[in-house]
PDB file of C-alpha atoms in Angstrom:
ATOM      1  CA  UNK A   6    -286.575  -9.160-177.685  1.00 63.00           C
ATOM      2  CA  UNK A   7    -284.184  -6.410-178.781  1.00 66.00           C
ATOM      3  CA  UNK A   8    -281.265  -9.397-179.341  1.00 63.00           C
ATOM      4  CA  UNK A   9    -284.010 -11.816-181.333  1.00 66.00           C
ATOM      5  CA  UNK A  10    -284.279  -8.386-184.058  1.00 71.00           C
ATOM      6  CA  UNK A  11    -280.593  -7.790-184.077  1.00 69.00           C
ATOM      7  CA  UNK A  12    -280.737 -11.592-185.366  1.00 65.00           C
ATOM      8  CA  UNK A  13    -283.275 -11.175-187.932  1.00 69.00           C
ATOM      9  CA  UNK A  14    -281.320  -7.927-189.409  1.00 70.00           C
ATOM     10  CA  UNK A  15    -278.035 -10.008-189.265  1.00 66.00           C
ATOM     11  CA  UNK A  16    -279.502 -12.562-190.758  1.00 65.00           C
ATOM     12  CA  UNK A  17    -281.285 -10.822-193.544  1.00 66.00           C
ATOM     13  CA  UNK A  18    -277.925  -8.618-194.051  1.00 64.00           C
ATOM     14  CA  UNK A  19    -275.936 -11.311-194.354  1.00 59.00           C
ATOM     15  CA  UNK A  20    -278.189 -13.065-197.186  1.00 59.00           C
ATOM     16  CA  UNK A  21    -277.904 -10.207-199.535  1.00 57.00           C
ATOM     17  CA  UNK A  22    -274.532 -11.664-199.639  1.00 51.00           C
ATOM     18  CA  UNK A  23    -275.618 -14.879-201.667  1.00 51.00           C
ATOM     19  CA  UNK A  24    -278.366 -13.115-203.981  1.00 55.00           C
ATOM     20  CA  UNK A  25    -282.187 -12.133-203.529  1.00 68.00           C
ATOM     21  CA  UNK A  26    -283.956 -15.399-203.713  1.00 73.00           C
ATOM     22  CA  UNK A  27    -285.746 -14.304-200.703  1.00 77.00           C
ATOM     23  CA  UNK A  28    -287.183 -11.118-202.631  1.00 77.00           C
ATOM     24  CA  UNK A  29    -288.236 -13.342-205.728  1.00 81.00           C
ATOM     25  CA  UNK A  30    -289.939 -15.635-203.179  1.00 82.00           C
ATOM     26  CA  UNK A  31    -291.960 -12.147-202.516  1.00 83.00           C
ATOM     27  CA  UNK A  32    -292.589 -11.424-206.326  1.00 84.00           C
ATOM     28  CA  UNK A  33    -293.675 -15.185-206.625  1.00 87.00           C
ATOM     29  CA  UNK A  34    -296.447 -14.260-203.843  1.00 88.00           C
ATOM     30  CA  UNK A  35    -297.264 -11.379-205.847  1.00 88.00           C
ATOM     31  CA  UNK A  36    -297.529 -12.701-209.439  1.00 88.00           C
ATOM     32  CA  UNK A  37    -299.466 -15.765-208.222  1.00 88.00           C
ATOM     33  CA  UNK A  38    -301.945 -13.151-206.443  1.00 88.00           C
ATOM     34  CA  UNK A  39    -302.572 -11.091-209.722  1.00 88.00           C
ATOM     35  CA  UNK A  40    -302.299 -13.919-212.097  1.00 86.00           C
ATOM     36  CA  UNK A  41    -305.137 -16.208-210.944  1.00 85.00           C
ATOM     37  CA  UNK A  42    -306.523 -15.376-207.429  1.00 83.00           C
ATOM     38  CA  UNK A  43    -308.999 -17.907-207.176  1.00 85.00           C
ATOM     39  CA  UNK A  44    -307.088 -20.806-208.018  1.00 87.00           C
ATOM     40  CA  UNK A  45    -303.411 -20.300-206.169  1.00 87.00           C
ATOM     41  CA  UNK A  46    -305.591 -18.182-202.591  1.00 87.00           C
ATOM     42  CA  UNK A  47    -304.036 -20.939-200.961  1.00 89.00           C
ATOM     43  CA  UNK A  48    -300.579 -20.515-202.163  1.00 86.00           C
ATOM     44  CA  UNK A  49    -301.062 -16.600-201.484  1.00 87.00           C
ATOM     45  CA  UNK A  50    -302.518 -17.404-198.057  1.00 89.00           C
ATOM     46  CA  UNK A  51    -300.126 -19.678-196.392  1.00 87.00           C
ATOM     47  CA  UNK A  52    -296.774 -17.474-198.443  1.00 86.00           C
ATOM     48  CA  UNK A  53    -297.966 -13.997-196.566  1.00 86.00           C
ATOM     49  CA  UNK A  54    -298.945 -16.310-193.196  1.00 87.00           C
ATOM     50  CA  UNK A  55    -295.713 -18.202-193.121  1.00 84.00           C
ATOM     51  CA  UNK A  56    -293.866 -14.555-193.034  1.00 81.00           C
ATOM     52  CA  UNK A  57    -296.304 -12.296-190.909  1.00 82.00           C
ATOM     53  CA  UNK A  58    -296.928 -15.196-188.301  1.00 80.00           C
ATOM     54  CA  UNK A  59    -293.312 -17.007-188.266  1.00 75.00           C
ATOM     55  CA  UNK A  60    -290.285 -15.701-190.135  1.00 77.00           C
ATOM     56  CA  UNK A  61    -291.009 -12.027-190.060  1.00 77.00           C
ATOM     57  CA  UNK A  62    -292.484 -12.075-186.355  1.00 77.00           C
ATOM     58  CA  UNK A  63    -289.997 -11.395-183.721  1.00 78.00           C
ATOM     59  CA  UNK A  64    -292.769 -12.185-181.135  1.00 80.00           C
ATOM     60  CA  UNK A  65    -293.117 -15.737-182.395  1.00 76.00           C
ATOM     61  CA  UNK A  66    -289.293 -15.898-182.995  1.00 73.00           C
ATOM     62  CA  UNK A  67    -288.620 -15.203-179.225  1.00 74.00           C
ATOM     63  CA  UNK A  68    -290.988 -17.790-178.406  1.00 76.00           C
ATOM     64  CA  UNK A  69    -289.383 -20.633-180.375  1.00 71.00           C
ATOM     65  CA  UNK A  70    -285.658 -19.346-179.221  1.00 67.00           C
ATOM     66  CA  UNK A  71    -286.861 -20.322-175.854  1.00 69.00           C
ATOM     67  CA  UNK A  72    -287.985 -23.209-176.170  1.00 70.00           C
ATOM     68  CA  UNK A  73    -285.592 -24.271-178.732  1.00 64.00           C
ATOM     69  CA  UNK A  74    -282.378 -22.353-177.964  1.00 57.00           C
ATOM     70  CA  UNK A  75    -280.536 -23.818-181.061  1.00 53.00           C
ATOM     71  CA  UNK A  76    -282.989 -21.964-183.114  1.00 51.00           C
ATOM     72  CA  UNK A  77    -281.194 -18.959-182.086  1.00 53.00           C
ATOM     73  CA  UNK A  78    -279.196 -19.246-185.335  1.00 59.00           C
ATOM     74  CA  UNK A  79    -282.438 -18.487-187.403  1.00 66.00           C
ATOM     75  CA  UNK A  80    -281.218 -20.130-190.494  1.00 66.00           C
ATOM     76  CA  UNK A  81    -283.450 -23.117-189.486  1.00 68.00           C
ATOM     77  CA  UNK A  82    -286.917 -21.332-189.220  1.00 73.00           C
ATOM     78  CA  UNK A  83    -286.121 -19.563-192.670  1.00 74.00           C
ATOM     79  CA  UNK A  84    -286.353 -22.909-194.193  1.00 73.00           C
ATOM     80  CA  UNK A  85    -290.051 -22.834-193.799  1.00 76.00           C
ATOM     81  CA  UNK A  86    -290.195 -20.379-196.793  1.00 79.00           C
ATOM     82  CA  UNK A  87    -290.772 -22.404-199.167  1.00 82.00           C
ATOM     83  CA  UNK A  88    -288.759 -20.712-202.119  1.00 80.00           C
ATOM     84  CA  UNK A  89    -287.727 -23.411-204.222  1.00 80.00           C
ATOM     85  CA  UNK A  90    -291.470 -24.605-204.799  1.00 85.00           C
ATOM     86  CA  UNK A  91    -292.858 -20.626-205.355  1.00 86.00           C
ATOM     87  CA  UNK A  92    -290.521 -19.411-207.748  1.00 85.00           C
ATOM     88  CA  UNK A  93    -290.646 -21.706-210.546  1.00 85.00           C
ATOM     89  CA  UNK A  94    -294.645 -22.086-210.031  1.00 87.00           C
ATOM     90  CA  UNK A  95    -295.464 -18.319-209.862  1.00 87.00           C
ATOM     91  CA  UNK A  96    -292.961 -18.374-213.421  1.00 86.00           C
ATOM     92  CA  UNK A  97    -294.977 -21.367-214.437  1.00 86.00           C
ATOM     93  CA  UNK A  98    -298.318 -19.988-214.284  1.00 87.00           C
ATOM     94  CA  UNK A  99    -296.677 -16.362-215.547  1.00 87.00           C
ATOM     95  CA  UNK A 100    -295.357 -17.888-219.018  1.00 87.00           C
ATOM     96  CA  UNK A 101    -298.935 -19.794-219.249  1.00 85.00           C
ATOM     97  CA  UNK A 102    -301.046 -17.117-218.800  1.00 85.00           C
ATOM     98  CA  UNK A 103    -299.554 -15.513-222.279  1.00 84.00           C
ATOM     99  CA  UNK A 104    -301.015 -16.493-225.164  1.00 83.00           C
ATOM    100  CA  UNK A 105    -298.337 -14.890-227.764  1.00 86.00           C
ATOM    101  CA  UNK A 106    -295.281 -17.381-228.104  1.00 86.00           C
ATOM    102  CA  UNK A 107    -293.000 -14.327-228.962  1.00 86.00           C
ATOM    103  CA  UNK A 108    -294.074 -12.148-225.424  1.00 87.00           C
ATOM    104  CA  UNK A 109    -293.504 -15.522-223.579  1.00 84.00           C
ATOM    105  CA  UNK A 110    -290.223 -15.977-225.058  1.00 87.00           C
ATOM    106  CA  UNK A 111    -289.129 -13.239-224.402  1.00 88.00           C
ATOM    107  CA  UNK A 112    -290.508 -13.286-220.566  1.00 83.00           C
ATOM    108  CA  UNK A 113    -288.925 -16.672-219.969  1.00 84.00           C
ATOM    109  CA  UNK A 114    -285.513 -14.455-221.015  1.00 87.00           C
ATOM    110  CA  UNK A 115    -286.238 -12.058-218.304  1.00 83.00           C
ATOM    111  CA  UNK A 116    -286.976 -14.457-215.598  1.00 80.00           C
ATOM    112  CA  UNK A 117    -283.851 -16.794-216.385  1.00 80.00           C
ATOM    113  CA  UNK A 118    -281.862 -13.315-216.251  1.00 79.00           C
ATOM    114  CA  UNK A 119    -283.471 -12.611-212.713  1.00 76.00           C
ATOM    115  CA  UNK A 120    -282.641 -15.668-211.301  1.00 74.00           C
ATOM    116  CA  UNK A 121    -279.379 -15.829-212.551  1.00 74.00           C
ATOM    117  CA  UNK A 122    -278.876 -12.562-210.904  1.00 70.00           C
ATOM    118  CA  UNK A 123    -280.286 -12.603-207.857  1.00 71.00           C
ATOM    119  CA  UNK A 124    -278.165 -15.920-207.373  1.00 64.00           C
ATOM    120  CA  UNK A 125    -275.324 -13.585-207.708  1.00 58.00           C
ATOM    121  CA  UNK A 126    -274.527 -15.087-210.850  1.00 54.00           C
ATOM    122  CA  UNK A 127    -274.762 -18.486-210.257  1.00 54.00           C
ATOM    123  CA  UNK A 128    -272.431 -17.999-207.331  1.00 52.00           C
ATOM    124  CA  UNK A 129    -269.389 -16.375-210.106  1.00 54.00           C
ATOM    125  CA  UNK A 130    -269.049 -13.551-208.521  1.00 51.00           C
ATOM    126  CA  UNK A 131    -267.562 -15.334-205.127  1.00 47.00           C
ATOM    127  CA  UNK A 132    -266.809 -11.825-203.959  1.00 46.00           C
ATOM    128  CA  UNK A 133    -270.167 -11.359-202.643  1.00 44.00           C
ATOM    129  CA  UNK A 134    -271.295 -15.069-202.987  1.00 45.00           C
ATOM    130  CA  UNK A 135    -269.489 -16.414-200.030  1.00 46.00           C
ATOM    131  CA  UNK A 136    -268.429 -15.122-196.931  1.00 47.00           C
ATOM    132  CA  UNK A 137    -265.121 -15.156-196.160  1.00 48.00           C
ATOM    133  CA  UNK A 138    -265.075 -16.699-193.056  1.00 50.00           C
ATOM    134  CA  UNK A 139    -267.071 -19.878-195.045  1.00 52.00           C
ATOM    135  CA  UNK A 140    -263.616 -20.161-197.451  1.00 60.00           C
ATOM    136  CA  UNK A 141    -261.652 -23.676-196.271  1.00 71.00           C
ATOM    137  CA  UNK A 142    -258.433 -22.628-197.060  1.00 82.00           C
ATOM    138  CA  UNK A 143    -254.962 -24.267-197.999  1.00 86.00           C
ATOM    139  CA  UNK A 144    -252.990 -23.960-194.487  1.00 88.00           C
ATOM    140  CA  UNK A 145    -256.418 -25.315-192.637  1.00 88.00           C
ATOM    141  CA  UNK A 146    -256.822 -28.328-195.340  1.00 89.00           C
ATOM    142  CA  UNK A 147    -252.878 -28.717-194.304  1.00 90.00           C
ATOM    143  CA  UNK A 148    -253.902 -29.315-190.632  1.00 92.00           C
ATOM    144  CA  UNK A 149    -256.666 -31.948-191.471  1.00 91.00           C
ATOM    145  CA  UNK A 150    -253.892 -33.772-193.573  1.00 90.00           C
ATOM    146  CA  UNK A 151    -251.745 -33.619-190.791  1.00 92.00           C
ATOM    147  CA  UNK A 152    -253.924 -34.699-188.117  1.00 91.00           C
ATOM    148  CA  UNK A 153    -255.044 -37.895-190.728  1.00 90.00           C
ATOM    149  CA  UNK A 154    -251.575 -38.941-190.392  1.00 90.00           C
ATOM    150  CA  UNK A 155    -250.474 -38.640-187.332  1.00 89.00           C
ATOM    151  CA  UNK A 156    -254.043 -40.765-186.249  1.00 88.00           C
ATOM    152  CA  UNK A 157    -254.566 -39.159-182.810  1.00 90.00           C
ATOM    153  CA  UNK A 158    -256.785 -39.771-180.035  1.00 90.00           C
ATOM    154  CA  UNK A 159    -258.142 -36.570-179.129  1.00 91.00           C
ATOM    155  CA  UNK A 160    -257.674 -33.078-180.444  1.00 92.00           C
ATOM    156  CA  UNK A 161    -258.419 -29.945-179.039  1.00 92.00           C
ATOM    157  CA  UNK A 162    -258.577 -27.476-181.909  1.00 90.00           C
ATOM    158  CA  UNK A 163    -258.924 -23.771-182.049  1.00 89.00           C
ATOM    159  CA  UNK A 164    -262.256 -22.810-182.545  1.00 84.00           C
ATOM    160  CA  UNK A 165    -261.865 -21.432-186.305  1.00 84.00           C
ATOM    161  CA  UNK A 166    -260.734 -25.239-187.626  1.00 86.00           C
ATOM    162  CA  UNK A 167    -263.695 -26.974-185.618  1.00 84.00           C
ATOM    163  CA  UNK A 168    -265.953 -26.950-188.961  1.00 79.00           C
ATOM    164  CA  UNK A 169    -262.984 -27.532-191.596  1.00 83.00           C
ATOM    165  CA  UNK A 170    -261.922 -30.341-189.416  1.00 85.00           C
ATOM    166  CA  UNK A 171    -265.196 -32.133-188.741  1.00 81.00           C
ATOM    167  CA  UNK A 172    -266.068 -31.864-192.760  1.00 77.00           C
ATOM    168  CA  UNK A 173    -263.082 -32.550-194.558  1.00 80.00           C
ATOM    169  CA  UNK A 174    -261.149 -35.088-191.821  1.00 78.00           C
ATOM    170  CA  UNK A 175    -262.498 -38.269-191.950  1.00 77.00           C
ATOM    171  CA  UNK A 176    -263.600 -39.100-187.896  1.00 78.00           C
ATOM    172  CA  UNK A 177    -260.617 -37.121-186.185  1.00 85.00           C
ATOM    173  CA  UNK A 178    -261.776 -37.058-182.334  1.00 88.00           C
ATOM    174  CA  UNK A 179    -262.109 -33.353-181.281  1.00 87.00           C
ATOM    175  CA  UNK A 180    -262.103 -32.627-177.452  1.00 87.00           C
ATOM    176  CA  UNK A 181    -265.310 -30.366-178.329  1.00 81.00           C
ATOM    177  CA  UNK A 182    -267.405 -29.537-181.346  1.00 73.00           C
ATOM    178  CA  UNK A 183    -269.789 -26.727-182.635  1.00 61.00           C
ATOM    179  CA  UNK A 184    -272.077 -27.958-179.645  1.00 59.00           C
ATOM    180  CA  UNK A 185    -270.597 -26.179-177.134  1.00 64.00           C
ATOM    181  CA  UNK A 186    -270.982 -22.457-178.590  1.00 52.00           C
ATOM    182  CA  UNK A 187    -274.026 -22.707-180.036  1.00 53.00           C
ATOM    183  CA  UNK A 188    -276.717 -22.636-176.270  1.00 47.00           C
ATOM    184  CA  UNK A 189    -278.302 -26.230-176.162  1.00 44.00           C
ATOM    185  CA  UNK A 190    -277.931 -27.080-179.614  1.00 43.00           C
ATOM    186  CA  UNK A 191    -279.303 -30.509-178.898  1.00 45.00           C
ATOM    187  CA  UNK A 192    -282.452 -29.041-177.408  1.00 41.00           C
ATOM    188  CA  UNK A 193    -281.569 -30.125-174.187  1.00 43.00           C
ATOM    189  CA  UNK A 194    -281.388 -33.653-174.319  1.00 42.00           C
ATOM    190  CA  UNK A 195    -277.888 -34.064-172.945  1.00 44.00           C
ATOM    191  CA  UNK A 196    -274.765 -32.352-172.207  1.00 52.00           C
ATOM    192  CA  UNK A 197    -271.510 -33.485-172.154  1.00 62.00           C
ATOM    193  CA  UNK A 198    -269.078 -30.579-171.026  1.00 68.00           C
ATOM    194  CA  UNK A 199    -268.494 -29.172-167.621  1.00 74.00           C
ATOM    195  CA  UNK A 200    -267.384 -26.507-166.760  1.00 78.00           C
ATOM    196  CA  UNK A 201    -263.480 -26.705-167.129  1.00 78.00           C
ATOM    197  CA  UNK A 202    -264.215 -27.623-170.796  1.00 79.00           C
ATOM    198  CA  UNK A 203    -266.054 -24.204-170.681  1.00 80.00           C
ATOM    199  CA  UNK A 204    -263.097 -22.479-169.302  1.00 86.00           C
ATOM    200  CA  UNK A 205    -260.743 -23.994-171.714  1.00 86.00           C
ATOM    201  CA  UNK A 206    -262.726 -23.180-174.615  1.00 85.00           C
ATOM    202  CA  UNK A 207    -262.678 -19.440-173.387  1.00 87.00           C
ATOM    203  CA  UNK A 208    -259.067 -19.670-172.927  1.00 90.00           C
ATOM    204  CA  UNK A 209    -258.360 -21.131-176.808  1.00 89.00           C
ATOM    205  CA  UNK A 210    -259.171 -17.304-177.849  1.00 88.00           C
ATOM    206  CA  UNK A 211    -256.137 -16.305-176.110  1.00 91.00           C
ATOM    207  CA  UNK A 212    -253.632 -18.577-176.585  1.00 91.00           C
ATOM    208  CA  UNK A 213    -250.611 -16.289-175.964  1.00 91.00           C
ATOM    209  CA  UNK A 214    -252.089 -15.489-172.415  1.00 92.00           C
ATOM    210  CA  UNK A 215    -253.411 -18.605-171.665  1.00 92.00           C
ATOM    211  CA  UNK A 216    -250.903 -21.736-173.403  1.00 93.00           C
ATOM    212  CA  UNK A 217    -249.852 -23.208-170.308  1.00 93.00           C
ATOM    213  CA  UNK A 218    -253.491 -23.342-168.919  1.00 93.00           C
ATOM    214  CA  UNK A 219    -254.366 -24.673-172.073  1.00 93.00           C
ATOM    215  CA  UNK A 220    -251.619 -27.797-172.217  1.00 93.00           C
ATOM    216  CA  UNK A 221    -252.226 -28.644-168.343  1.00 93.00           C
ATOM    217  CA  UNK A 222    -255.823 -28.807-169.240  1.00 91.00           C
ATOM    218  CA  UNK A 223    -255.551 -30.619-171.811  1.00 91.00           C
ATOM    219  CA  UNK A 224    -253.534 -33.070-170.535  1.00 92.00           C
ATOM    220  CA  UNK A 225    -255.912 -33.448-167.523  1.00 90.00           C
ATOM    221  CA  UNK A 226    -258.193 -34.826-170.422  1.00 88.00           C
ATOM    222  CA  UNK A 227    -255.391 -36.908-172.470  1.00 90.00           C
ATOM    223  CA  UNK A 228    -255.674 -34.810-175.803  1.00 92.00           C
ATOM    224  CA  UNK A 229    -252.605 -35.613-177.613  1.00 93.00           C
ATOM    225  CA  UNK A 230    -252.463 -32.848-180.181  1.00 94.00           C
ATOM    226  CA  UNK A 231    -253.444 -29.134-179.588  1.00 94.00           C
ATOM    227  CA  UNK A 232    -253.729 -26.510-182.194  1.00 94.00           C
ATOM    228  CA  UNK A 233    -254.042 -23.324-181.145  1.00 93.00           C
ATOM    229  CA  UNK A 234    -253.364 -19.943-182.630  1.00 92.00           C
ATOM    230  CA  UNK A 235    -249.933 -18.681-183.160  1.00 92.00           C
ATOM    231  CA  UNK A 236    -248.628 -15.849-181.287  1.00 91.00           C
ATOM    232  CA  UNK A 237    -244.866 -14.613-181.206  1.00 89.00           C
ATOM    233  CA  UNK A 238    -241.999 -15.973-179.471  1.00 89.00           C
ATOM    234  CA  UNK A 239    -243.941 -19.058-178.944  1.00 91.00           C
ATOM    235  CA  UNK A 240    -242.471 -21.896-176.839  1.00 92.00           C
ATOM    236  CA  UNK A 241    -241.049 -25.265-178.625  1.00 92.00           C
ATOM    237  CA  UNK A 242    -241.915 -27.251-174.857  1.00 93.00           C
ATOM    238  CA  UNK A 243    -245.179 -26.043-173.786  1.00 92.00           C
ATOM    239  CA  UNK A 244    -245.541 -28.224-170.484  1.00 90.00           C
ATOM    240  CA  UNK A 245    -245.829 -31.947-171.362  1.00 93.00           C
ATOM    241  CA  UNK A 246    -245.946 -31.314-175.495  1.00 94.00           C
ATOM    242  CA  UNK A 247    -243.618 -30.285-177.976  1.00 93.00           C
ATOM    243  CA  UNK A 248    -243.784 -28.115-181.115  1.00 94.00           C
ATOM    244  CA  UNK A 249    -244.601 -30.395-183.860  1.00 93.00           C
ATOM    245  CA  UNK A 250    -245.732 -28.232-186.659  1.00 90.00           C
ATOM    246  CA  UNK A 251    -246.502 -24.634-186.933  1.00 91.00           C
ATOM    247  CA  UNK A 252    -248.168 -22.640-190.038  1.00 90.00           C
ATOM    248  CA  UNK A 253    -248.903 -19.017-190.678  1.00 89.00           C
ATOM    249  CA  UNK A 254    -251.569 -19.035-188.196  1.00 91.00           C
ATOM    250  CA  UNK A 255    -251.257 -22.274-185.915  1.00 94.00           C
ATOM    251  CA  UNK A 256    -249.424 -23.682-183.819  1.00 94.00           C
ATOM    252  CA  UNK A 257    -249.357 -27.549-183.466  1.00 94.00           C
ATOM    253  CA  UNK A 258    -248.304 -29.603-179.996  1.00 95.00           C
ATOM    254  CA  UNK A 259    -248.143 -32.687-179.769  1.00 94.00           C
ATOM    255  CA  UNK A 260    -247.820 -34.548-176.354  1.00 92.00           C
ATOM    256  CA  UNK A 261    -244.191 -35.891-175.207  1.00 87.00           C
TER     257      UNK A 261
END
C-alpha cells in the first residue's frame, strides 16, 4: 500500500512539471457547484466521485494494480478525469451567467490568462514543461539514422534509446521493448522473455562490468548490432563484434 502512495505523490509531483490543469479541473468542479447546482449535480457528482472513489483512493488504486499490473504507471487511471470536457464547460456556464458584456470580457481575459498559465505557458517555458529525460536528443536521433542504414536484424539497445528508437526508427527489430520493465504490461496475456533475456537486460546497466556477457548473449540470440553505454578504455573486438561506431555516450558493435 505504502509503494501504491509513493506512486500517487510521484505522479502528482511530477505533473506540476507540465502546469496545473489538474487544479483547474478542481475549480471547474467548484464553479459548476456554485454557479447552477441544480442543473450541472451530475457533473458535480460524478467530478468529486471519480477522485474520492478512483484517482485519489489508494485503496481502489491497489486493487486495480493487482489485477492490472501495467496500471502501476498511474498515468492511465488519471485519464478518467475528465479535464478537457470540465474546464471549458465550468468557463462556459461562468461567462453566461454574467449579464454585463464588459465584466464578461474582462472574465474571459482572466480565464484565457489561467489556462495559459497553468499550461506553463503553452509549453514556452520548456524548463519546467518537459522533463528532461522526455528530450530526444541529437546523438540518440544519430543512432536511429544509423541503425536505418545499416538495416539490421535484431538490436539489442540500451535501455535509455528503447523509446527514441521505437518512435522515430521506422520498424528497427529490438531484442526487447518497454514490455519487459514495465510488470505484465500486456495484462498477462503472453510473455515472450525468459529468463536469460531478464539477466541480460540487468546486465545492459553495467556495460563496463558486464560487455562480454552481454556480446556472448547476444550472439546466443543472433542480434547483429548492440548499443550499449560507453565506458573507458572500451574494447574495439568485443567477442564476435567489432566497434562500428561510438558517440559521447554509446558504444555501437556490430557482429563480425
Amino acid at each position: 500500500m505504502r509503494e501504491t502512495i509513493d506512486i500517487m505523490l510521484t505522479y502528482f509531483s511530477d505533473s506540476k512539471l507540465a502546469g496545473s490543469y489538474f487544479l483547474l479541473f478542481l475549480v471547474s468542479i467548484v464553479l459548476l457547484y456554485y454557479i447552477n447546482r441544480e442543473k450541472n449535480r451530475w457533473f458535480v457528482l460524478y467530478g468529486i466521485l471519480i477522485l474520492a472513489v478512483v484517482i485519489m483512493n489508494p485503496i481502489i488504486l491497489w486493487i486495480l494494480m493487482q489485477v492490472f499490473p501495467s496500471l502501476a504507471a498511474y498515468a492511465p487511471i488519471t485519464l478518467l478525469t475528465p479535464v478537457l470536457f470540465y474546464v471549458p464547460f465550468a468557463a462556459a456556464e461562468l461567462t453566461d451567467s454574467l449579464k454585463e458584456m464588459k465584466i464578461r470580457r474582462i472574465i474571459i481575459a482572466i480565464l484565457v490568462f489561467l489556462i495559459f498559465i497553468c499550461g506553463n505557458m503553452c509549453g514556452m517555458v520548456t524548463d519546467f514543461s518537459v522533463a528532461e529525460n522526455n528530450i530526444t536528443t541529437k546523438e540518440e536521433l544519430d543512432i536511429v539514422d544509423y541503425l536505418e542504414d545499416v538495416s539490421p536484424q535484431m538490436v539489442l539497445a540500451d535501455e535509455s534509446l528503447i523509446s527514441t528508437i521505437s518512435a522515430r526508427g521506422r520498424l528497427i527489430p529490438l531484442f526487447y521493448g518497454r514490455d519487459l520493465w514495465t510488470p505484465d504490461m500486456d495484462t498477462g496475456i503472453m510473455d515472450g522473455y525468459n529468463e536469460e533475456a531478464y539477466t541480460l537486460f540487468d546486465a545492459m546497466k553495467n556495460s563496463e562490468e558486464n560487455a562480454d556477457f552481454i556480446a556472448e548473449t547476444a550472439y546466443e540470440y543472433r542480434c547483429d548490432i548492440i548499443v550499449m553505454d560507453s565506458f573507458e578504455d572500451y574494447p574495439h573486438l568485443l567477442g564476435n563484434y567489432k566497434l562500428a561506431a561510438h558517440t559521447s555516450n554509446y558504444l555501437i558493435y556490430e557482429m563480425k
